[in-house]
Tab-separated table of C-alpha atoms in Angstrom:
chain	number	residue	atom	x	y	z
A	283	MET	CA	154.704	4.122	61.024
A	284	ASN	CA	151.753	5.720	62.426
A	285	SER	CA	151.286	8.124	65.432
A	286	SER	CA	151.763	5.460	68.029
A	287	GLN	CA	154.468	3.847	66.601
A	288	LEU	CA	156.145	7.355	65.973
A	289	LYS	CA	156.088	8.527	69.836
A	290	LYS	CA	157.211	4.827	70.712
A	291	THR	CA	160.399	5.264	68.689
A	292	THR	CA	160.580	8.680	70.092
A	293	ALA	CA	160.451	7.949	73.331
A	294	LYS	CA	163.612	5.748	72.636
A	295	ALA	CA	165.747	8.471	71.249
A	296	SER	CA	168.752	9.686	73.553
A	297	PRO	CA	167.848	11.339	77.018
A	298	ILE	CA	168.197	14.961	75.605
A	299	THR	CA	165.150	14.110	72.990
A	300	ARG	CA	163.011	13.393	76.203
A	301	LYS	CA	164.420	16.044	78.088
A	302	LEU	CA	163.092	18.239	75.265
A	303	ARG	CA	159.396	16.476	75.135
A	304	ARG	CA	159.011	16.826	78.489
A	305	ARG	CA	160.303	20.440	78.448
A	306	PHE	CA	158.175	21.902	75.752
A	307	ASP	CA	154.569	19.329	75.719
A	308	PHE	CA	153.375	20.674	79.342
A	309	THR	CA	152.113	17.559	80.538
A	310	GLN	CA	151.311	16.899	84.140
A	311	SER	CA	154.090	14.188	84.166
A	312	ALA	CA	156.837	16.402	82.848
A	313	MET	CA	156.829	18.235	86.326
A	314	PRO	CA	155.142	16.706	88.864
A	315	GLU	CA	157.109	18.433	91.609
A	316	LEU	CA	156.123	21.873	90.502
A	317	GLY	CA	152.675	21.090	88.597
A	318	VAL	CA	151.912	22.586	85.109
A	319	PRO	CA	150.746	26.173	86.131
A	320	LEU	CA	154.170	26.958	87.988
A	321	PHE	CA	156.085	25.051	84.930
A	322	LYS	CA	154.504	27.312	82.558
A	323	SER	CA	155.167	30.253	84.636
A	324	ILE	CA	158.793	29.544	84.252
A	325	LEU	CA	158.786	29.094	80.983
A	326	ARG	CA	157.171	32.079	80.241
A	327	LYS	CA	159.852	33.874	82.079
A	328	ARG	CA	162.706	32.237	80.140
A	329	VAL	CA	160.801	33.155	76.600
A	330	ALA	CA	160.565	37.087	78.611
A	331	SER	CA	163.970	36.986	78.993
A	332	ARG	CA	165.005	35.713	75.763
A	333	ARG	CA	162.875	38.160	73.673
A	334	GLU	CA	164.345	41.136	75.619
A	335	HIS	CA	167.930	39.677	74.406
A	336	ARG	CA	166.556	39.020	71.096
A	337	GLU	CA	165.150	42.464	70.754
A	338	ALA	CA	168.290	44.188	71.682
A	339	SER	CA	169.848	42.093	69.233
A	340	TRP	CA	167.446	43.153	66.530
A	341	ARG	CA	167.667	46.978	67.084
A	342	GLU	CA	171.375	46.576	66.372
A	343	THR	CA	171.393	44.648	63.131
A	344	MET	CA	168.038	44.599	61.330
A	345	PRO	CA	166.933	47.380	59.542
A	346	LYS	CA	163.468	49.135	60.269
A	347	ALA	CA	161.855	47.495	57.070
A	348	GLY	CA	162.990	43.728	58.180
A	349	LYS	CA	160.809	43.877	61.548
A	350	ALA	CA	157.407	43.196	60.692
A	351	ILE	CA	157.482	39.432	62.420
A	352	ALA	CA	157.077	39.709	66.129
A	353	PRO	CA	159.992	38.848	68.298
A	354	ASP	CA	158.078	36.037	70.238
A	355	ALA	CA	158.086	34.173	66.832
A	356	LEU	CA	161.946	33.839	66.593
A	357	THR	CA	161.769	33.197	70.107
A	358	TRP	CA	159.360	30.631	70.429
A	359	PHE	CA	161.300	28.915	67.822
A	360	GLU	CA	164.628	28.832	69.713
A	361	VAL	CA	162.586	27.851	72.829
A	362	ILE	CA	161.732	24.671	71.007
A	363	GLY	CA	164.920	23.652	70.325
A	364	TYR	CA	165.613	25.876	66.629
A	365	THR	CA	168.819	27.426	65.571
A	366	VAL	CA	167.284	31.299	64.858
A	367	LEU	CA	169.599	33.099	62.568
A	368	LEU	CA	169.259	36.729	61.051
A	369	GLU	CA	170.007	37.044	57.639
A	370	PRO	CA	172.194	40.116	58.511
A	371	ASP	CA	174.317	37.967	60.340
A	372	ILE	CA	174.639	35.717	57.622
A	373	ALA	CA	175.717	38.206	55.317
A	374	LEU	CA	178.412	39.329	57.618
A	375	GLY	CA	179.895	35.788	57.385
A	376	LYS	CA	178.931	35.501	61.042
A	377	HIS	CA	176.888	32.492	60.399
A	378	GLN	CA	177.722	29.664	57.605
A	379	ILE	CA	174.159	28.320	56.205
A	380	GLY	CA	175.681	26.624	52.941
A	381	ARG	CA	174.346	28.674	50.699
A	382	SER	CA	176.040	30.316	47.706
A	383	ASN	CA	173.801	32.891	46.177
A	384	TYR	CA	170.274	34.214	46.533
A	385	THR	CA	168.859	32.297	43.825
A	386	LYS	CA	169.379	28.853	46.028
A	387	VAL	CA	166.130	28.063	48.008
A	388	VAL	CA	168.181	24.478	49.606
A	389	LEU	CA	170.915	24.937	51.845
A	390	TYR	CA	173.119	21.866	50.144
A	391	GLU	CA	175.839	21.566	52.775
A	392	ARG	CA	173.187	21.036	55.543
A	393	LEU	CA	171.071	18.738	53.473
A	394	HIS	CA	174.272	16.935	52.598
A	395	SER	CA	175.490	16.810	56.398
A	396	ALA	CA	171.842	15.626	57.484
A	397	LEU	CA	171.163	13.040	54.911
A	398	GLN	CA	174.701	11.178	55.958
A	399	LYS	CA	174.096	11.158	59.521
A	400	ILE	CA	170.326	9.701	58.916
A	401	ASN	CA	171.529	7.214	56.390
A	402	PRO	CA	174.950	6.157	58.049
A	403	THR	CA	175.295	3.066	55.927
A	404	LYS	CA	174.486	4.515	52.478
A	405	PRO	CA	177.352	5.301	50.371
A	406	ASP	CA	178.492	8.726	48.791
A	407	GLU	CA	177.004	7.890	45.747
A	408	ALA	CA	173.494	7.199	47.142
A	409	ILE	CA	173.422	10.489	49.000
A	410	ALA	CA	174.392	12.166	46.111
A	411	ALA	CA	171.586	10.882	43.732
A	412	ALA	CA	169.020	11.438	46.455
A	413	ILE	CA	170.070	14.797	46.444
A	414	HIS	CA	170.107	15.507	42.559
A	415	GLN	CA	166.373	13.768	42.810
A	416	VAL	CA	164.874	16.123	45.508
A	417	THR	CA	166.590	19.477	44.486
A	418	CYS	CA	166.099	18.769	40.148
A	419	THR	CA	162.530	19.594	39.288
A	420	HIS	CA	160.708	18.298	36.004
A	421	GLY	CA	158.344	21.263	35.419
A	422	SER	CA	157.118	24.115	36.014
A	423	ASP	CA	153.486	22.939	37.726
A	424	LEU	CA	154.246	24.152	41.592
A	425	LEU	CA	151.834	21.612	42.873
A	426	GLU	CA	153.119	18.389	40.692
A	427	ASN	CA	156.488	19.423	41.837
A	428	ASN	CA	155.364	19.916	45.595
A	429	ARG	CA	153.385	16.412	45.688
A	430	ARG	CA	156.577	14.862	44.374
A	431	PHE	CA	158.733	16.447	46.975
A	432	HIS	CA	155.872	15.400	49.345
A	433	LYS	CA	156.116	11.666	48.503
A	434	PHE	CA	160.201	11.989	49.264
A	435	LEU	CA	159.754	13.389	52.481
A	436	THR	CA	157.168	10.681	53.689
A	437	ASN	CA	158.392	7.743	52.072
A	438	GLY	CA	162.293	8.228	51.145
A	439	VAL	CA	163.913	8.676	47.751
A	440	LYS	CA	164.462	5.482	45.549
A	441	VAL	CA	168.201	5.717	44.521
A	442	GLU	CA	170.441	2.470	42.612
A	443	TYR	CA	174.396	2.284	43.010
A	444	LEU	CA	176.915	-0.276	42.223
A	445	TYR	CA	178.029	-2.290	45.373
A	446	ASN	CA	180.358	-5.199	44.462
A	447	GLU	CA	179.711	-4.900	41.191
A	448	GLU	CA	176.174	-5.316	41.678
A	449	ILE	CA	173.246	-2.557	41.256
A	450	VAL	CA	171.992	-2.027	44.719
A	451	HIS	CA	168.109	-0.295	44.898
A	452	ASP	CA	167.434	1.494	48.153
A	453	PHE	CA	166.003	4.261	49.503
A	454	VAL	CA	167.600	7.300	51.242
A	455	CYS	CA	165.443	9.137	54.037
A	456	LEU	CA	164.955	13.166	54.210
A	457	ILE	CA	164.062	12.947	57.799
A	458	ASP	CA	164.874	10.692	61.017
A	459	THR	CA	161.448	9.970	62.775
A	460	SER	CA	163.403	7.622	65.645
A	461	ASN	CA	165.899	10.221	66.489
A	462	LEU	CA	164.920	13.927	66.282
A	463	LEU	CA	168.234	15.266	67.550
A	464	ASN	CA	169.751	13.492	63.605
A	465	ASN	CA	167.563	16.258	61.909
A	466	ASP	CA	168.793	19.855	61.706
A	467	TRP	CA	166.507	22.620	62.334
A	468	LEU	CA	166.885	26.065	61.450
A	469	ALA	CA	164.801	29.345	61.030
A	470	ILE	CA	166.179	32.501	58.665
A	471	HIS	CA	164.787	35.797	59.206
A	472	PRO	CA	164.316	37.255	56.805
A	473	LEU	CA	165.554	35.367	53.668
A	474	THR	CA	166.038	37.074	50.687
A	475	ILE	CA	165.035	34.856	47.369
A	476	VAL	CA	166.191	35.955	43.736
A	477	GLU	CA	164.264	33.934	40.937
A	478	GLY	CA	164.196	35.324	37.211
A	479	SER	CA	163.710	39.438	37.551
A	480	TYR	CA	161.999	39.079	41.124
A	481	THR	CA	163.376	39.206	44.521
A	482	HIS	CA	161.469	38.901	47.847
A	483	CYS	CA	161.979	38.425	51.378
A	484	PRO	CA	159.993	36.154	53.376
A	485	ASP	CA	160.169	37.013	56.878
A	486	VAL	CA	161.096	33.882	58.124
A	487	VAL	CA	161.652	30.731	56.392
A	488	VAL	CA	161.905	27.217	58.191
A	489	PHE	CA	164.644	24.472	57.099
A	490	ILE	CA	164.565	20.993	58.194
A	491	ASN	CA	167.626	19.212	56.897
A	492	GLY	CA	168.302	22.110	54.526
A	493	LEU	CA	164.669	21.872	53.292
A	494	PRO	CA	162.541	24.995	53.029
A	495	LEU	CA	159.217	23.336	54.685
A	496	ALA	CA	157.795	26.307	55.728
A	497	VAL	CA	157.244	29.721	55.257
A	498	ILE	CA	155.681	32.648	57.456
A	499	ALA	CA	154.759	35.856	56.238
A	500	SER	CA	154.025	38.902	58.888
A	501	ILE	CA	151.769	42.142	58.590
A	502	GLN	CA	152.910	45.383	59.850
A	503	LEU	CA	151.873	45.940	63.385
A	504	SER	CA	152.255	49.846	62.698
A	505	ASP	CA	149.610	49.507	59.789
A	506	GLU	CA	146.117	49.930	61.534
A	507	GLN	CA	144.519	48.857	58.293
A	508	ALA	CA	146.198	45.800	57.576
A	509	THR	CA	144.437	42.580	57.513
A	510	PHE	CA	145.349	38.982	57.649
A	511	LYS	CA	144.537	38.553	53.875
A	512	GLU	CA	147.061	41.163	53.160
A	513	GLY	CA	149.553	38.265	54.219
A	514	TYR	CA	147.475	35.482	52.483
A	515	GLN	CA	147.856	37.521	49.205
A	516	ARG	CA	151.766	38.215	49.507
A	517	ILE	CA	151.857	34.442	49.966
A	518	GLN	CA	150.020	34.209	46.737
A	519	THR	CA	152.512	36.680	45.098
A	520	TYR	CA	155.470	34.726	46.055
A	521	CYS	CA	154.278	31.423	45.106
A	522	GLN	CA	153.683	33.138	41.742
A	523	GLN	CA	156.865	34.857	41.608
A	524	ILE	CA	159.409	33.039	43.385
A	525	PRO	CA	157.725	29.450	43.298
A	526	LYS	CA	160.845	27.350	43.797
A	527	LEU	CA	161.048	28.070	47.048
A	528	PHE	CA	157.402	26.526	47.396
A	529	ASP	CA	158.551	23.074	45.806
A	530	TYR	CA	159.209	22.113	49.024
A	531	ASN	CA	156.713	24.182	51.126
A	532	THR	CA	154.417	22.004	53.708
A	533	PHE	CA	153.178	25.025	55.558
A	534	LEU	CA	152.458	28.800	55.123
A	535	VAL	CA	151.683	30.556	58.290
A	536	VAL	CA	150.145	34.242	58.338
A	537	THR	CA	151.164	36.265	61.414
A	538	TYR	CA	149.894	39.968	62.970
A	539	GLY	CA	151.770	40.331	66.078
A	540	ASN	CA	150.750	37.636	68.380
A	541	ARG	CA	148.240	36.618	66.575
A	542	ALA	CA	148.416	33.249	63.529
A	543	ARG	CA	146.601	31.508	61.079
A	544	ILE	CA	148.146	28.418	59.173
A	545	GLY	CA	147.584	26.551	55.928
A	546	THR	CA	148.620	25.002	52.798
A	547	LEU	CA	149.686	25.926	49.067
A	548	THR	CA	146.049	25.683	47.642
A	549	SER	CA	144.156	26.753	51.091
A	550	ASP	CA	141.521	29.712	50.482
A	551	TRP	CA	141.864	32.655	52.306
A	552	GLN	CA	139.204	30.921	54.558
A	553	GLU	CA	140.900	27.876	55.026
A	554	PHE	CA	143.920	29.816	57.126
A	555	LEU	CA	142.815	29.047	60.535
A	556	PRO	CA	144.364	29.691	63.850
A	557	TRP	CA	145.605	26.568	66.055
A	558	ARG	CA	143.758	26.169	69.181
A	559	THR	CA	145.961	23.447	71.201
A	560	ILE	CA	149.542	22.580	71.488
A	561	ASP	CA	149.435	18.879	71.888
A	562	GLY	CA	146.107	18.106	71.223
A	563	GLU	CA	145.034	16.995	74.879
A	564	ASP	CA	145.415	20.119	76.940
A	565	PHE	CA	144.000	23.444	76.820
A	566	PRO	CA	146.438	26.663	76.233
A	567	ALA	CA	147.335	28.072	79.024
A	568	LYS	CA	145.600	31.281	80.182
A	569	GLY	CA	147.144	34.526	78.623
A	570	ALA	CA	148.855	32.109	75.608
A	571	THR	CA	148.670	33.910	72.381
A	572	GLU	CA	147.744	32.287	69.130
A	573	LEU	CA	151.264	32.964	68.010
A	574	GLU	CA	152.841	30.527	70.354
A	575	VAL	CA	150.180	28.129	70.353
A	576	LEU	CA	150.543	27.666	66.720
A	577	ILE	CA	154.582	27.544	66.862
A	578	GLN	CA	154.568	25.092	69.853
A	579	GLY	CA	151.519	22.593	68.458
A	580	ILE	CA	152.669	22.634	64.773
A	581	PHE	CA	156.512	23.022	65.117
A	582	ASP	CA	157.412	21.153	68.082
A	583	LYS	CA	160.133	18.648	66.567
A	584	ARG	CA	157.623	15.871	67.226
A	585	ARG	CA	154.331	17.074	66.313
A	586	LEU	CA	155.928	18.706	62.993
A	587	LEU	CA	157.088	15.020	62.062
A	588	GLU	CA	153.463	13.646	62.879
A	589	GLN	CA	151.924	16.445	60.892
A	590	VAL	CA	154.356	16.088	57.646
A	591	LEU	CA	153.767	12.089	57.928
A	592	HIS	CA	150.488	11.582	58.906
A	593	LEU	CA	147.961	14.614	58.191
A	594	ILE	CA	149.112	16.191	54.977
A	595	VAL	CA	147.194	14.562	52.207
A	596	PHE	CA	146.954	15.562	48.468
A	597	GLU	CA	143.438	15.243	46.503
A	598	GLU	CA	142.687	15.172	42.882
A	599	ASN	CA	139.818	16.699	41.446
A	600	GLY	CA	139.521	16.634	37.619
A	601	SER	CA	142.871	18.175	36.519
A	602	SER	CA	143.102	20.020	39.533
A	603	ILE	CA	145.227	18.941	42.988
A	604	SER	CA	144.143	20.105	46.350
A	605	LYS	CA	146.561	19.983	49.412
A	606	LYS	CA	145.137	19.765	52.751
A	607	LEU	CA	146.080	19.784	56.369
A	608	LEU	CA	143.673	17.291	57.704
A	609	ARG	CA	142.716	19.459	61.071
A	610	ARG	CA	141.019	17.365	63.982
A	611	PRO	CA	138.021	19.752	65.389
A	612	PHE	CA	139.794	20.425	68.616
A	613	CYS	CA	142.902	22.168	66.506
A	614	THR	CA	140.834	24.528	64.895
A	615	THR	CA	137.658	25.336	66.588
A	616	GLN	CA	137.144	27.576	69.914
A	617	TYR	CA	136.944	25.560	73.204
A	618	PRO	CA	133.403	26.492	74.976
A	619	LYS	CA	133.621	28.576	77.816
A	620	LYS	CA	132.229	26.018	80.239
A	621	SER	CA	135.403	23.594	79.593
A	622	LEU	CA	137.709	26.403	79.519
A	623	SER	CA	136.788	27.982	82.716
A	624	LEU	CA	137.130	24.493	84.511
A	625	HIS	CA	140.450	23.861	82.811
A	626	GLN	CA	141.463	27.270	84.043
A	627	GLY	CA	140.305	26.711	87.318
């Protein structure tokens, strides 16, 4: 399915899905009676209100050591339709995520529930077989495991099961590209992971259908000497010490306040770049932060699936594997001042 087909099938989804697209894509046709500038202003007020509420909640539940991530990040995830949970609330039993202990990186109950919804005609044994393949790695090579999972994510999981005394060969889909609401969208801050003798707490882990597809590392605002490179180095430490979390990874993000950079598992430090546009067709609103543009531009539900299905590639160079996010030039380069002033005018 190409990008245009994905957009067409998404447009046929429920009225609620279409409402979400109108609400967050910021196109002129979305709110013709208000116009784009006024619509953006209303949305920003809504974001500010949610941010104030979240900050108040944070002060009550989060220890100081857990406040590296900017409140705006979690607020924007809420605005684009994700469920956002704080780990202390999960630990207290306020929310159930289907995770039995800190060594688990896949939320099995959410994965099972999502796959049943996405594949309603498949029997339970097919769903169970797919989950077994997805969650059982065959070696210690992180990139090989990641490439194998990416094939499952984009092509589906090949399974076989017995039906009417015959062996049936079939595929179980891990994501629903035709109805976004069939997928489970979740962000958890922070998330404690234990592997061997190591324990780490990535600032935000983004789950789609119980699978940890993105990790966000945030640098403390209070550290005046901090640089984005420190966030990148922290991710490298995570990959070495808690690698099973990254078997499923699609994107890596480093943030510093309202600034943000994105890369993949094999990106060098210099290849972590900001995202410059939300929808690929429009300039960001005046005053929009890198963090806001990146979260909406990458993690918007429809656009995220487009990125996963069409813009992630693995390249082999001899014995090494390189994972790349195919960035269109307008996504990562600064717009000319002349064009920007014309748009803002």
